[in-house]
PDB file of C-alpha atoms in Angstrom:
ATOM      1  CA  MET A   1     -53.282 -32.667  60.531  1.00 88.00           C
ATOM      2  CA  ILE A   2     -51.801 -31.822  57.126  1.00 86.00           C
ATOM      3  CA  ALA A   3     -55.252 -31.297  55.634  1.00 86.00           C
ATOM      4  CA  VAL A   4     -56.237 -28.969  58.488  1.00 86.00           C
ATOM      5  CA  ARG A   5     -53.023 -27.013  58.065  1.00 87.00           C
ATOM      6  CA  GLN A   6     -53.599 -26.622  54.329  1.00 86.00           C
ATOM      7  CA  VAL A   7     -57.147 -25.272  54.643  1.00 85.00           C
ATOM      8  CA  THR A   8     -56.572 -23.086  57.716  1.00 84.00           C
ATOM      9  CA  GLN A   9     -53.090 -21.691  57.063  1.00 83.00           C
ATOM     10  CA  GLN A  10     -51.861 -22.223  53.504  1.00 82.00           C
ATOM     11  CA  ASN A  11     -54.956 -21.973  51.302  1.00 81.00           C
ATOM     12  CA  LYS A  12     -55.726 -18.601  49.701  1.00 81.00           C
ATOM     13  CA  GLY A  13     -59.372 -18.967  50.750  1.00 79.00           C
ATOM     14  CA  LYS A  14     -58.575 -19.474  54.428  1.00 81.00           C
ATOM     15  CA  LYS A  15     -60.204 -16.138  55.325  1.00 80.00           C
ATOM     16  CA  THR A  16     -63.386 -16.925  53.392  1.00 82.00           C
ATOM     17  CA  ALA A  17     -66.107 -18.335  55.625  1.00 81.00           C
ATOM     18  CA  GLY A  18     -68.648 -20.972  54.645  1.00 80.00           C
ATOM     19  CA  VAL A  19     -72.214 -21.056  55.999  1.00 82.00           C
ATOM     20  CA  ASP A  20     -70.804 -21.774  59.476  1.00 82.00           C
ATOM     21  CA  GLY A  21     -68.937 -18.430  59.564  1.00 82.00           C
ATOM     22  CA  VAL A  22     -65.580 -20.055  60.451  1.00 80.00           C
ATOM     23  CA  THR A  23     -62.472 -18.536  58.832  1.00 77.00           C
ATOM     24  CA  ALA A  24     -58.724 -19.152  59.326  1.00 68.00           C
ATOM     25  CA  LEU A  25     -58.521 -20.927  62.655  1.00 78.00           C
ATOM     26  CA  ARG A  26     -56.212 -20.048  65.503  1.00 82.00           C
ATOM     27  CA  PRO A  27     -53.854 -22.790  66.727  1.00 82.00           C
ATOM     28  CA  SER A  28     -56.153 -23.480  69.684  1.00 84.00           C
ATOM     29  CA  ALA A  29     -59.107 -24.151  67.336  1.00 82.00           C
ATOM     30  CA  ARG A  30     -57.164 -26.322  64.878  1.00 85.00           C
ATOM     31  CA  GLN A  31     -56.649 -29.224  67.284  1.00 83.00           C
ATOM     32  CA  PRO A  32     -60.396 -29.744  67.929  1.00 84.00           C
ATOM     33  CA  LEU A  33     -60.955 -29.775  64.150  1.00 83.00           C
ATOM     34  CA  VAL A  34     -58.314 -32.506  63.792  1.00 84.00           C
ATOM     35  CA  ARG A  35     -60.018 -34.509  66.559  1.00 84.00           C
ATOM     36  CA  GLN A  36     -63.421 -34.007  64.936  1.00 81.00           C
ATOM     37  CA  LEU A  37     -62.077 -35.304  61.592  1.00 83.00           C
ATOM     38  CA  ARG A  38     -60.653 -38.397  63.307  1.00 80.00           C
ATOM     39  CA  VAL A  39     -63.803 -39.229  65.297  1.00 77.00           C
ATOM     40  CA  THR A  40     -66.488 -38.564  62.680  1.00 72.00           C
ATOM     41  CA  LYS A  41     -67.232 -41.696  60.673  1.00 68.00           C
ATOM     42  CA  ARG A  42     -69.683 -40.212  58.181  1.00 64.00           C
ATOM     43  CA  LYS A  43     -71.172 -36.785  58.497  1.00 68.00           C
ATOM     44  CA  LYS A  44     -73.617 -35.267  56.066  1.00 78.00           C
ATOM     45  CA  VAL A  45     -71.998 -32.414  54.166  1.00 80.00           C
ATOM     46  CA  CYS A  46     -73.108 -28.926  55.201  1.00 82.00           C
ATOM     47  CA  PRO A  47     -74.612 -26.656  52.552  1.00 85.00           C
ATOM     48  CA  THR A  48     -72.161 -24.392  50.780  1.00 86.00           C
ATOM     49  CA  ARG A  49     -72.356 -20.628  50.903  1.00 90.00           C
ATOM     50  CA  ARG A  50     -73.252 -19.374  47.418  1.00 91.00           C
ATOM     51  CA  VAL A  51     -71.394 -16.282  46.204  1.00 88.00           C
ATOM     52  CA  TRP A  52     -71.726 -14.795  42.718  1.00 92.00           C
ATOM     53  CA  ILE A  53     -68.383 -13.732  41.256  1.00 89.00           C
ATOM     54  CA  PRO A  54     -67.797 -11.889  37.973  1.00 90.00           C
ATOM     55  CA  LYS A  55     -66.492 -13.798  34.970  1.00 89.00           C
ATOM     56  CA  PRO A  56     -63.166 -12.380  33.744  1.00 88.00           C
ATOM     57  CA  GLY A  57     -63.622  -9.807  30.967  1.00 86.00           C
ATOM     58  CA  ARG A  58     -67.442 -10.041  30.965  1.00 85.00           C
ATOM     59  CA  ASP A  59     -70.426  -8.537  32.727  1.00 88.00           C
ATOM     60  CA  GLU A  60     -71.789 -12.004  33.580  1.00 90.00           C
ATOM     61  CA  LYS A  61     -71.418 -13.617  36.988  1.00 92.00           C
ATOM     62  CA  ARG A  62     -70.968 -17.263  37.925  1.00 91.00           C
ATOM     63  CA  PRO A  63     -71.845 -19.066  41.160  1.00 91.00           C
ATOM     64  CA  LEU A  64     -69.132 -20.122  43.586  1.00 88.00           C
ATOM     65  CA  GLY A  65     -69.918 -22.533  46.421  1.00 88.00           C
ATOM     66  CA  ILE A  66     -67.826 -22.047  49.559  1.00 88.00           C
ATOM     67  CA  PRO A  67     -67.802 -25.125  51.835  1.00 89.00           C
ATOM     68  CA  THR A  68     -67.384 -25.000  55.606  1.00 86.00           C
ATOM     69  CA  MET A  69     -63.893 -25.317  57.074  1.00 86.00           C
ATOM     70  CA  TYR A  70     -64.711 -28.861  58.281  1.00 87.00           C
ATOM     71  CA  ASP A  71     -65.831 -29.945  54.811  1.00 87.00           C
ATOM     72  CA  ARG A  72     -62.732 -28.398  53.200  1.00 89.00           C
ATOM     73  CA  ALA A  73     -60.497 -30.258  55.654  1.00 88.00           C
ATOM     74  CA  LEU A  74     -62.381 -33.504  55.013  1.00 88.00           C
ATOM     75  CA  GLN A  75     -61.918 -33.046  51.260  1.00 87.00           C
ATOM     76  CA  GLY A  76     -58.204 -32.541  51.929  1.00 89.00           C
ATOM     77  CA  VAL A  77     -58.028 -35.787  53.924  1.00 88.00           C
ATOM     78  CA  VAL A  78     -59.682 -37.698  51.069  1.00 85.00           C
ATOM     79  CA  LYS A  79     -57.328 -36.096  48.522  1.00 87.00           C
ATOM     80  CA  ILE A  80     -54.256 -36.990  50.580  1.00 88.00           C
ATOM     81  CA  ALA A  81     -55.504 -40.570  50.951  1.00 86.00           C
ATOM     82  CA  LEU A  82     -56.486 -41.198  47.311  1.00 85.00           C
ATOM     83  CA  GLU A  83     -53.954 -39.173  45.310  1.00 85.00           C
ATOM     84  CA  PRO A  84     -50.937 -41.522  45.582  1.00 85.00           C
ATOM     85  CA  GLU A  85     -52.952 -44.549  44.435  1.00 82.00           C
ATOM     86  CA  TRP A  86     -54.470 -42.743  41.458  1.00 80.00           C
ATOM     87  CA  GLU A  87     -51.244 -41.020  40.427  1.00 81.00           C
ATOM     88  CA  ALA A  88     -49.715 -44.481  39.974  1.00 81.00           C
ATOM     89  CA  VAL A  89     -52.337 -45.524  37.397  1.00 80.00           C
ATOM     90  CA  PHE A  90     -52.918 -42.262  35.476  1.00 79.00           C
ATOM     91  CA  GLU A  91     -51.833 -41.957  31.874  1.00 80.00           C
ATOM     92  CA  ALA A  92     -48.245 -40.775  31.522  1.00 81.00           C
ATOM     93  CA  ASN A  93     -49.290 -38.037  29.093  1.00 81.00           C
ATOM     94  CA  SER A  94     -52.080 -36.582  31.267  1.00 82.00           C
ATOM     95  CA  TYR A  95     -51.341 -33.056  32.491  1.00 82.00           C
ATOM     96  CA  GLY A  96     -54.599 -31.505  33.749  1.00 77.00           C
ATOM     97  CA  PHE A  97     -54.948 -30.922  37.500  1.00 78.00           C
ATOM     98  CA  ARG A  98     -52.042 -33.187  38.400  1.00 82.00           C
ATOM     99  CA  PRO A  99     -49.554 -32.422  41.173  1.00 82.00           C
ATOM    100  CA  GLY A 100     -46.190 -31.329  39.836  1.00 83.00           C
ATOM    101  CA  ARG A 101     -47.467 -30.939  36.260  1.00 87.00           C
ATOM    102  CA  GLY A 102     -48.582 -27.886  34.373  1.00 87.00           C
ATOM    103  CA  SER A 103     -49.182 -26.363  30.977  1.00 88.00           C
ATOM    104  CA  HIS A 104     -45.445 -25.994  30.289  1.00 91.00           C
ATOM    105  CA  ASP A 105     -45.006 -29.753  30.718  1.00 91.00           C
ATOM    106  CA  ALA A 106     -47.825 -30.376  28.233  1.00 88.00           C
ATOM    107  CA  ILE A 107     -46.322 -27.906  25.739  1.00 90.00           C
ATOM    108  CA  ALA A 108     -42.906 -29.575  26.036  1.00 91.00           C
ATOM    109  CA  ALA A 109     -44.456 -33.025  25.479  1.00 87.00           C
ATOM    110  CA  ILE A 110     -46.288 -31.794  22.372  1.00 85.00           C
ATOM    111  CA  PHE A 111     -43.131 -30.163  21.034  1.00 88.00           C
ATOM    112  CA  ASN A 112     -41.072 -33.332  21.581  1.00 88.00           C
ATOM    113  CA  SER A 113     -43.759 -35.395  19.897  1.00 84.00           C
ATOM    114  CA  VAL A 114     -44.156 -33.267  16.754  1.00 86.00           C
ATOM    115  CA  LYS A 115     -40.562 -32.179  16.187  1.00 88.00           C
ATOM    116  CA  GLN A 116     -39.657 -35.490  14.496  1.00 83.00           C
ATOM    117  CA  LYS A 117     -42.608 -35.756  12.146  1.00 83.00           C
ATOM    118  CA  ALA A 118     -45.742 -33.719  11.372  1.00 79.00           C
ATOM    119  CA  LYS A 119     -48.800 -34.815  13.364  1.00 80.00           C
ATOM    120  CA  TRP A 120     -52.324 -33.607  14.021  1.00 80.00           C
ATOM    121  CA  VAL A 121     -53.028 -31.591  17.161  1.00 72.00           C
ATOM    122  CA  LEU A 122     -56.692 -31.224  18.113  1.00 80.00           C
ATOM    123  CA  ASP A 123     -58.086 -28.624  20.481  1.00 81.00           C
ATOM    124  CA  ALA A 124     -61.560 -29.113  21.928  1.00 82.00           C
ATOM    125  CA  ASP A 125     -63.643 -27.078  24.349  1.00 79.00           C
ATOM    126  CA  ILE A 126     -65.125 -29.639  26.738  1.00 78.00           C
ATOM    127  CA  ALA A 127     -65.885 -27.279  29.628  1.00 75.00           C
ATOM    128  CA  LYS A 128     -69.639 -27.935  29.858  1.00 76.00           C
ATOM    129  CA  CYS A 129     -69.540 -31.683  29.154  1.00 78.00           C
ATOM    130  CA  PHE A 130     -68.621 -32.574  32.744  1.00 75.00           C
ATOM    131  CA  ASP A 131     -71.883 -31.090  34.056  1.00 78.00           C
ATOM    132  CA  LYS A 132     -73.828 -33.874  32.340  1.00 80.00           C
ATOM    133  CA  ILE A 133     -71.732 -36.906  33.369  1.00 80.00           C
ATOM    134  CA  ASP A 134     -73.534 -39.450  35.581  1.00 84.00           C
ATOM    135  CA  HIS A 135     -71.256 -39.718  38.618  1.00 80.00           C
ATOM    136  CA  GLN A 136     -72.450 -43.199  39.646  1.00 82.00           C
ATOM    137  CA  THR A 137     -71.636 -44.582  36.196  1.00 82.00           C
ATOM    138  CA  LEU A 138     -68.249 -42.848  36.210  1.00 76.00           C
ATOM    139  CA  LEU A 139     -67.364 -44.218  39.652  1.00 76.00           C
ATOM    140  CA  GLY A 140     -68.457 -47.678  38.500  1.00 78.00           C
ATOM    141  CA  LYS A 141     -66.069 -47.448  35.543  1.00 74.00           C
ATOM    142  CA  LEU A 142     -63.267 -46.460  37.923  1.00 72.00           C
ATOM    143  CA  LYS A 143     -64.012 -49.552  40.014  1.00 68.00           C
ATOM    144  CA  CYS A 144     -64.376 -47.482  43.193  1.00 58.00           C
ATOM    145  CA  GLU A 145     -66.461 -49.949  45.166  1.00 54.00           C
ATOM    146  CA  THR A 146     -66.617 -47.830  48.315  1.00 53.00           C
ATOM    147  CA  TYR A 147     -67.291 -44.506  46.603  1.00 49.00           C
ATOM    148  CA  GLY A 148     -69.614 -45.782  43.859  1.00 43.00           C
ATOM    149  CA  ARG A 149     -72.451 -46.862  46.181  1.00 47.00           C
ATOM    150  CA  LYS A 150     -75.335 -44.643  47.183  1.00 47.00           C
TER     151      LYS A 150
END
């Protein structure tokens, strides 16, 4: 129910429809979505709607895939289920895409680390490297038995 609420009421993209044409759901339509999420064991993911959005400060455009409301809610359910377990084993000094952490926390940690003694700080642009990672190998390294199988 929390996942359905997040994608249909709280998310900024709640009024953006996927290929199914469904946008922010009325209260009467939310309950069937919750039931559908509970009943469905494994459903093949629907195709995403492809929209080209402009890159900030450039004339180029980049693709954006918009999933259906059902798929967004299902992703939310998985996130809610897995996040507490993984938060417990993440590195203490990891700040990217973590709940309750942001760039200011990372800056404060760097400041506290270097204020005592001079150290090296390296900055690397790794944006494109994640496109080439083999997901099955990565999931195997994470020891995700259920999610690593095809």
